[in-house]
PDB file of C-alpha atoms in Angstrom:
ATOM      1  CA  GLU A   1     188.299 143.514  25.440  1.00 59.00           C
ATOM      2  CA  ALA A   2     189.369 143.534  29.032  1.00 55.00           C
ATOM      3  CA  ALA A   3     192.178 145.686  29.522  1.00 90.00           C
ATOM      4  CA  VAL A   4     194.779 146.062  32.272  1.00 95.00           C
ATOM      5  CA  THR A   5     197.625 148.714  31.913  1.00 96.00           C
ATOM      6  CA  GLN A   6     200.449 149.305  34.033  1.00 97.00           C
ATOM      7  CA  SER A   7     203.151 152.345  34.040  1.00 97.00           C
ATOM      8  CA  PRO A   8     205.933 152.631  33.972  1.00 97.00           C
ATOM      9  CA  ARG A   9     206.703 149.369  31.994  1.00 95.00           C
ATOM     10  CA  SER A  10     210.024 149.785  33.120  1.00 96.00           C
ATOM     11  CA  LYS A  11     212.185 151.737  35.853  1.00 97.00           C
ATOM     12  CA  VAL A  12     215.556 152.086  37.219  1.00 98.00           C
ATOM     13  CA  ALA A  13     215.589 153.204  40.762  1.00 98.00           C
ATOM     14  CA  VAL A  14     218.057 154.238  43.206  1.00 97.00           C
ATOM     15  CA  THR A  15     218.137 152.411  46.461  1.00 98.00           C
ATOM     16  CA  GLY A  16     216.266 154.435  49.265  1.00 97.00           C
ATOM     17  CA  GLY A  17     214.005 156.064  46.785  1.00 97.00           C
ATOM     18  CA  LYS A  18     210.601 156.073  46.402  1.00 98.00           C
ATOM     19  CA  VAL A  19     208.803 153.963  43.498  1.00 98.00           C
ATOM     20  CA  THR A  20     204.997 154.126  42.621  1.00 98.00           C
ATOM     21  CA  LEU A  21     203.837 151.720  40.084  1.00 98.00           C
ATOM     22  CA  SER A  22     200.413 152.277  38.671  1.00 98.00           C
ATOM     23  CA  CYS A  23     197.496 150.281  37.364  1.00 98.00           C
ATOM     24  CA  HIS A  24     194.473 151.045  35.528  1.00 97.00           C
ATOM     25  CA  GLN A  25     191.758 148.795  34.450  1.00 96.00           C
ATOM     26  CA  THR A  26     188.661 149.293  32.188  1.00 94.00           C
ATOM     27  CA  ASN A  27     187.105 145.804  32.836  1.00 88.00           C
ATOM     28  CA  ASN A  28     184.822 147.223  35.539  1.00 89.00           C
ATOM     29  CA  HIS A  29     186.197 144.571  37.985  1.00 89.00           C
ATOM     30  CA  ASP A  30     186.096 144.605  41.670  1.00 88.00           C
ATOM     31  CA  TYR A  31     189.230 142.860  42.365  1.00 89.00           C
ATOM     32  CA  MET A  32     192.598 143.907  41.856  1.00 92.00           C
ATOM     33  CA  TYR A  33     196.118 142.476  42.552  1.00 93.00           C
ATOM     34  CA  TRP A  34     199.940 143.352  42.885  1.00 96.00           C
ATOM     35  CA  TYR A  35     202.170 140.158  42.128  1.00 95.00           C
ATOM     36  CA  ARG A  36     205.918 140.169  41.909  1.00 96.00           C
ATOM     37  CA  GLN A  37     208.189 137.733  39.731  1.00 94.00           C
ATOM     38  CA  ASP A  38     211.383 136.675  40.372  1.00 90.00           C
ATOM     39  CA  THR A  39     213.496 134.872  37.575  1.00 78.00           C
ATOM     40  CA  GLY A  40     212.753 131.210  38.349  1.00 67.00           C
ATOM     41  CA  HIS A  41     209.590 132.038  40.364  1.00 73.00           C
ATOM     42  CA  GLY A  42     206.153 131.766  40.158  1.00 81.00           C
ATOM     43  CA  LEU A  43     204.020 134.791  41.168  1.00 90.00           C
ATOM     44  CA  ARG A  44     203.712 135.761  44.743  1.00 92.00           C
ATOM     45  CA  LEU A  45     201.159 138.316  45.923  1.00 91.00           C
ATOM     46  CA  ILE A  46     201.812 141.479  47.564  1.00 95.00           C
ATOM     47  CA  HIS A  47     198.635 143.246  48.031  1.00 95.00           C
ATOM     48  CA  TYR A  48     195.149 143.145  46.628  1.00 92.00           C
ATOM     49  CA  SER A  49     191.824 144.917  47.014  1.00 93.00           C
ATOM     50  CA  TYR A  50     188.009 143.884  46.477  1.00 88.00           C
ATOM     51  CA  VAL A  51     186.740 147.307  46.863  1.00 92.00           C
ATOM     52  CA  ALA A  52     187.930 151.092  46.305  1.00 94.00           C
ATOM     53  CA  ASP A  53     189.631 152.641  49.215  1.00 95.00           C
ATOM     54  CA  SER A  54     190.649 149.532  50.670  1.00 94.00           C
ATOM     55  CA  THR A  55     193.515 147.237  50.348  1.00 96.00           C
ATOM     56  CA  GLU A  56     194.551 143.712  51.961  1.00 93.00           C
ATOM     57  CA  LYS A  57     197.884 142.461  52.331  1.00 94.00           C
ATOM     58  CA  GLY A  58     199.036 139.405  50.626  1.00 91.00           C
ATOM     59  CA  ASP A  59     201.820 136.887  51.146  1.00 89.00           C
ATOM     60  CA  ILE A  60     204.585 139.072  50.870  1.00 94.00           C
ATOM     61  CA  PRO A  61     203.459 142.726  51.895  1.00 97.00           C
ATOM     62  CA  ASP A  62     206.766 144.039  53.739  1.00 97.00           C
ATOM     63  CA  GLY A  63     208.431 146.998  52.068  1.00 97.00           C
ATOM     64  CA  TYR A  64     205.348 147.594  49.858  1.00 98.00           C
ATOM     65  CA  LYS A  65     202.105 149.784  50.271  1.00 98.00           C
ATOM     66  CA  ALA A  66     199.228 149.660  48.171  1.00 98.00           C
ATOM     67  CA  SER A  67     196.377 152.428  47.425  1.00 98.00           C
ATOM     68  CA  ARG A  68     193.169 151.787  45.614  1.00 98.00           C
ATOM     69  CA  PRO A  69     191.541 155.466  45.261  1.00 97.00           C
ATOM     70  CA  SER A  70     188.946 154.134  42.664  1.00 97.00           C
ATOM     71  CA  GLN A  71     187.435 151.029  41.179  1.00 95.00           C
ATOM     72  CA  GLU A  72     189.792 151.466  37.951  1.00 96.00           C
ATOM     73  CA  ASN A  73     193.289 152.424  39.803  1.00 98.00           C
ATOM     74  CA  PHE A  74     195.583 150.289  42.176  1.00 98.00           C
ATOM     75  CA  SER A  75     199.140 151.496  42.724  1.00 98.00           C
ATOM     76  CA  LEU A  76     201.941 149.875  44.170  1.00 98.00           C
ATOM     77  CA  ILE A  77     204.351 151.971  46.484  1.00 98.00           C
ATOM     78  CA  LEU A  78     207.949 151.414  47.392  1.00 98.00           C
ATOM     79  CA  GLU A  79     208.676 153.783  49.817  1.00 96.00           C
ATOM     80  CA  LEU A  80     212.341 153.025  50.359  1.00 97.00           C
ATOM     81  CA  ALA A  81     213.301 150.665  47.543  1.00 98.00           C
ATOM     82  CA  SER A  82     215.934 148.121  48.243  1.00 98.00           C
ATOM     83  CA  LEU A  83     217.968 145.788  45.999  1.00 97.00           C
ATOM     84  CA  SER A  84     215.827 142.939  46.799  1.00 96.00           C
ATOM     85  CA  GLN A  85     212.898 144.436  45.369  1.00 97.00           C
ATOM     86  CA  THR A  86     214.307 144.091  41.793  1.00 97.00           C
ATOM     87  CA  ALA A  87     211.828 142.145  39.736  1.00 96.00           C
ATOM     88  CA  VAL A  88     208.947 142.038  37.443  1.00 95.00           C
ATOM     89  CA  TYR A  89     205.640 143.401  38.919  1.00 97.00           C
ATOM     90  CA  PHE A  90     202.271 142.256  37.808  1.00 96.00           C
ATOM     91  CA  CYS A  91     198.952 143.891  38.175  1.00 96.00           C
ATOM     92  CA  ALA A  92     195.849 141.843  37.605  1.00 92.00           C
ATOM     93  CA  SER A  93     192.147 142.404  38.024  1.00 91.00           C
ATOM     94  CA  SER A  94     188.968 139.856  38.350  1.00 86.00           C
ATOM     95  CA  GLU A  95     185.515 139.755  38.817  1.00 78.00           C
ATOM     96  CA  PRO A  96     184.017 138.741  42.225  1.00 65.00           C
ATOM     97  CA  ARG A  97     184.086 135.053  42.902  1.00 56.00           C
ATOM     98  CA  THR A  98     180.469 133.741  42.147  1.00 42.00           C
ATOM     99  CA  GLY A  99     179.792 129.985  42.170  1.00 37.00           C
ATOM    100  CA  LEU A 100     181.961 128.654  39.397  1.00 37.00           C
ATOM    101  CA  SER A 101     182.848 131.738  37.591  1.00 47.00           C
ATOM    102  CA  GLY A 102     185.410 132.154  39.885  1.00 52.00           C
ATOM    103  CA  ASN A 103     188.159 134.445  39.712  1.00 54.00           C
ATOM    104  CA  THR A 104     189.687 134.628  36.239  1.00 75.00           C
ATOM    105  CA  LEU A 105     192.611 136.917  36.178  1.00 83.00           C
ATOM    106  CA  TYR A 106     193.374 139.328  33.644  1.00 87.00           C
ATOM    107  CA  PHE A 107     197.110 140.735  33.890  1.00 91.00           C
ATOM    108  CA  GLY A 108     198.862 143.758  32.641  1.00 94.00           C
ATOM    109  CA  GLU A 109     202.092 143.485  30.702  1.00 93.00           C
ATOM    110  CA  GLY A 110     204.334 143.921  33.695  1.00 95.00           C
ATOM    111  CA  SER A 111     206.553 146.532  35.152  1.00 96.00           C
ATOM    112  CA  ARG A 112     210.349 145.918  35.191  1.00 96.00           C
ATOM    113  CA  LEU A 113     211.856 147.363  38.133  1.00 97.00           C
ATOM    114  CA  ILE A 114     215.510 147.435  38.716  1.00 97.00           C
ATOM    115  CA  VAL A 115     216.883 148.857  42.140  1.00 97.00           C
ATOM    116  CA  VAL A 116     220.479 149.995  41.926  1.00 97.00           C
TER     117      VAL A 116
ATOM    118  CA  GLY B   1     204.726 124.783  52.727  1.00 56.00           C
ATOM    119  CA  GLN B   2     203.861 125.723  49.424  1.00 64.00           C
ATOM    120  CA  GLN B   3     200.532 125.159  48.401  1.00 82.00           C
ATOM    121  CA  VAL B   4     201.150 124.571  44.665  1.00 89.00           C
ATOM    122  CA  GLN B   5     203.446 122.056  43.300  1.00 92.00           C
ATOM    123  CA  GLN B   6     204.168 122.236  39.523  1.00 94.00           C
ATOM    124  CA  SER B   7     205.752 119.496  37.626  1.00 95.00           C
ATOM    125  CA  PRO B   8     208.055 119.302  35.852  1.00 96.00           C
ATOM    126  CA  THR B   9     210.060 122.351  36.323  1.00 94.00           C
ATOM    127  CA  SER B  10     211.187 122.427  32.911  1.00 95.00           C
ATOM    128  CA  LEU B  11     210.588 120.530  29.778  1.00 96.00           C
ATOM    129  CA  VAL B  12     212.351 119.847  26.189  1.00 97.00           C
ATOM    130  CA  LEU B  13     210.229 118.614  23.518  1.00 96.00           C
ATOM    131  CA  GLN B  14     211.071 118.028  19.572  1.00 97.00           C
ATOM    132  CA  GLU B  15     208.051 119.691  17.563  1.00 97.00           C
ATOM    133  CA  GLY B  16     205.527 117.010  17.339  1.00 97.00           C
ATOM    134  CA  GLU B  17     205.863 115.473  20.719  1.00 97.00           C
ATOM    135  CA  ASN B  18     203.234 115.600  23.546  1.00 97.00           C
ATOM    136  CA  ALA B  19     203.699 117.087  27.055  1.00 95.00           C
ATOM    137  CA  GLU B  20     202.058 116.657  30.207  1.00 96.00           C
ATOM    138  CA  LEU B  21     202.347 119.477  32.850  1.00 97.00           C
ATOM    139  CA  GLN B  22     200.882 118.663  36.478  1.00 97.00           C
ATOM    140  CA  CYS B  23     199.795 120.845  39.266  1.00 95.00           C
ATOM    141  CA  ASN B  24     199.258 119.413  42.686  1.00 94.00           C
ATOM    142  CA  PHE B  25     197.578 121.364  45.568  1.00 90.00           C
ATOM    143  CA  SER B  26     198.244 120.899  49.202  1.00 88.00           C
ATOM    144  CA  THR B  27     194.703 122.397  50.407  1.00 84.00           C
ATOM    145  CA  SER B  28     191.265 122.190  48.911  1.00 82.00           C
ATOM    146  CA  LEU B  29     190.716 124.218  46.223  1.00 78.00           C
ATOM    147  CA  ASN B  30     187.719 126.397  44.942  1.00 76.00           C
ATOM    148  CA  SER B  31     188.976 127.066  41.590  1.00 79.00           C
ATOM    149  CA  MET B  32     192.024 126.861  39.439  1.00 84.00           C
ATOM    150  CA  GLN B  33     193.358 128.144  36.187  1.00 88.00           C
ATOM    151  CA  TRP B  34     196.329 127.708  33.884  1.00 92.00           C
ATOM    152  CA  PHE B  35     198.285 130.455  32.246  1.00 92.00           C
ATOM    153  CA  TYR B  36     200.903 130.815  29.415  1.00 94.00           C
ATOM    154  CA  GLN B  37     203.587 133.276  29.521  1.00 93.00           C
ATOM    155  CA  ARG B  38     206.090 134.043  26.898  1.00 87.00           C
ATOM    156  CA  PRO B  39     209.669 135.269  28.169  1.00 79.00           C
ATOM    157  CA  GLY B  40     209.318 138.490  29.638  1.00 76.00           C
ATOM    158  CA  GLY B  41     205.610 138.974  28.665  1.00 85.00           C
ATOM    159  CA  SER B  42     202.451 139.060  30.325  1.00 87.00           C
ATOM    160  CA  LEU B  43     200.329 136.253  31.593  1.00 89.00           C
ATOM    161  CA  ILE B  44     197.378 134.699  29.303  1.00 88.00           C
ATOM    162  CA  SER B  45     194.719 132.641  30.564  1.00 86.00           C
ATOM    163  CA  VAL B  46     194.533 129.241  28.726  1.00 88.00           C
ATOM    164  CA  PHE B  47     192.134 127.539  30.826  1.00 84.00           C
ATOM    165  CA  TYR B  48     189.846 128.387  33.559  1.00 84.00           C
ATOM    166  CA  ASN B  49     188.989 124.766  34.677  1.00 84.00           C
ATOM    167  CA  PRO B  50     187.550 124.274  38.450  1.00 81.00           C
ATOM    168  CA  SER B  51     186.810 120.781  37.663  1.00 86.00           C
ATOM    169  CA  GLY B  52     186.298 118.240  35.132  1.00 91.00           C
ATOM    170  CA  THR B  53     187.887 118.122  31.449  1.00 94.00           C
ATOM    171  CA  LYS B  54     188.248 121.013  29.208  1.00 92.00           C
ATOM    172  CA  GLN B  55     189.653 120.864  25.727  1.00 94.00           C
ATOM    173  CA  SER B  56     190.757 123.800  23.260  1.00 91.00           C
ATOM    174  CA  GLY B  57     192.094 122.832  20.157  1.00 94.00           C
ATOM    175  CA  ARG B  58     195.604 120.663  20.999  1.00 96.00           C
ATOM    176  CA  LEU B  59     195.457 121.637  24.899  1.00 95.00           C
ATOM    177  CA  THR B  60     193.400 119.780  27.292  1.00 96.00           C
ATOM    178  CA  SER B  61     192.871 120.550  30.938  1.00 94.00           C
ATOM    179  CA  THR B  62     191.763 117.944  33.378  1.00 95.00           C
ATOM    180  CA  THR B  63     191.236 119.024  37.080  1.00 93.00           C
ATOM    181  CA  VAL B  64     190.148 116.621  39.883  1.00 92.00           C
ATOM    182  CA  ILE B  65     189.137 118.344  42.863  1.00 87.00           C
ATOM    183  CA  LYS B  66     189.117 115.120  45.225  1.00 89.00           C
ATOM    184  CA  GLU B  67     192.845 114.165  44.108  1.00 91.00           C
ATOM    185  CA  ARG B  68     193.435 117.800  44.458  1.00 90.00           C
ATOM    186  CA  ARG B  69     195.372 117.924  41.209  1.00 93.00           C
ATOM    187  CA  SER B  70     195.206 119.364  37.699  1.00 94.00           C
ATOM    188  CA  SER B  71     197.125 118.587  34.547  1.00 96.00           C
ATOM    189  CA  LEU B  72     197.451 120.219  31.186  1.00 96.00           C
ATOM    190  CA  HIS B  73     198.037 118.064  27.979  1.00 97.00           C
ATOM    191  CA  ILE B  74     199.654 119.696  25.038  1.00 97.00           C
ATOM    192  CA  SER B  75     199.466 117.462  21.746  1.00 97.00           C
ATOM    193  CA  SER B  76     201.352 117.575  18.702  1.00 97.00           C
ATOM    194  CA  SER B  77     203.726 120.366  20.212  1.00 96.00           C
ATOM    195  CA  GLN B  78     204.578 123.330  18.096  1.00 96.00           C
ATOM    196  CA  ILE B  79     207.738 125.812  18.499  1.00 95.00           C
ATOM    197  CA  THR B  80     205.364 128.419  19.258  1.00 94.00           C
ATOM    198  CA  ASP B  81     204.114 126.627  22.435  1.00 95.00           C
ATOM    199  CA  SER B  82     207.673 127.366  24.076  1.00 95.00           C
ATOM    200  CA  GLY B  83     207.073 129.450  27.200  1.00 94.00           C
ATOM    201  CA  THR B  84     206.319 129.056  30.747  1.00 94.00           C
ATOM    202  CA  TYR B  85     203.038 127.526  31.995  1.00 96.00           C
ATOM    203  CA  LEU B  86     201.770 128.361  35.378  1.00 94.00           C
ATOM    204  CA  CYS B  87     198.738 126.930  37.359  1.00 92.00           C
ATOM    205  CA  ALA B  88     197.012 129.112  40.041  1.00 89.00           C
ATOM    206  CA  MET B  89     194.237 128.052  42.366  1.00 84.00           C
ATOM    207  CA  VAL B  90     191.897 129.859  44.974  1.00 79.00           C
ATOM    208  CA  PRO B  91     191.978 127.613  48.033  1.00 78.00           C
ATOM    209  CA  GLY B  92     188.741 126.237  49.147  1.00 74.00           C
ATOM    210  CA  THR B  93     189.211 127.970  52.685  1.00 69.00           C
ATOM    211  CA  GLY B  94     187.810 130.955  51.320  1.00 61.00           C
ATOM    212  CA  GLY B  95     189.251 134.443  50.625  1.00 63.00           C
ATOM    213  CA  TYR B  96     190.229 136.006  47.315  1.00 67.00           C
ATOM    214  CA  LYS B  97     193.601 135.201  46.938  1.00 73.00           C
ATOM    215  CA  VAL B  98     195.071 133.492  43.816  1.00 79.00           C
ATOM    216  CA  VAL B  99     198.041 131.311  44.849  1.00 84.00           C
ATOM    217  CA  PHE B 100     200.505 130.355  41.931  1.00 89.00           C
ATOM    218  CA  GLY B 101     202.869 127.608  41.431  1.00 91.00           C
ATOM    219  CA  SER B 102     206.602 128.234  39.988  1.00 90.00           C
ATOM    220  CA  GLY B 103     205.697 127.164  36.575  1.00 93.00           C
ATOM    221  CA  THR B 104     207.097 124.937  33.794  1.00 95.00           C
ATOM    222  CA  ARG B 105     209.241 125.996  31.426  1.00 94.00           C
ATOM    223  CA  LEU B 106     208.645 124.357  27.943  1.00 95.00           C
ATOM    224  CA  LEU B 107     211.028 124.571  25.088  1.00 96.00           C
ATOM    225  CA  VAL B 108     210.008 123.247  21.969  1.00 96.00           C
ATOM    226  CA  SER B 109     212.743 122.669  19.280  1.00 96.00           C
ATOM    227  CA  PRO B 110     212.510 122.017  15.772  1.00 93.00           C
TER     228      PRO B 110
END
């Protein structure tokens, strides 16, 4: 069974503080993603990575950094947390896109971040 | 503009009624997928359906690439179907980004 685990599952952070969200996958997948979800909205891509030691900007990268130290681990870093970054964050992994097999995504349980 | 438009935004059904959820794409697509999400929960893949029609139990997904649309049909809805359904696509322009729609919130009442 494919598995993506996130930590912490919830966190309250102070404005201006540093927050690190961690993601670990045991799927042996090359691709990993960080999304945020806001109430009433779909998921928006923050950063993604298709190989260790390399990350790519998604659609809303401002205010976020990402780190992919190994194939299994992918972190999202908020250097200076702001109120607008209060959201639920999801990590996902997928296999490389090959023909019709595509990018079936496997998601973690989400990390609820509240910035006060 | 938004690449993925989902409709309706929300839907309320009585148990036993059918539901039709739609996704329209503003660009060509390489593949698409339907997800189900419980309130406060993770996302679970319902269908990976880049083209054609797939059925699993009471759920049927149809993707028509040329028309840039996909639908999810739920027959004989049950209370446990309640939640949010999101569609996601990989644009045909290449790359590895998966783009999501805003979702359809489904509430099935007794």
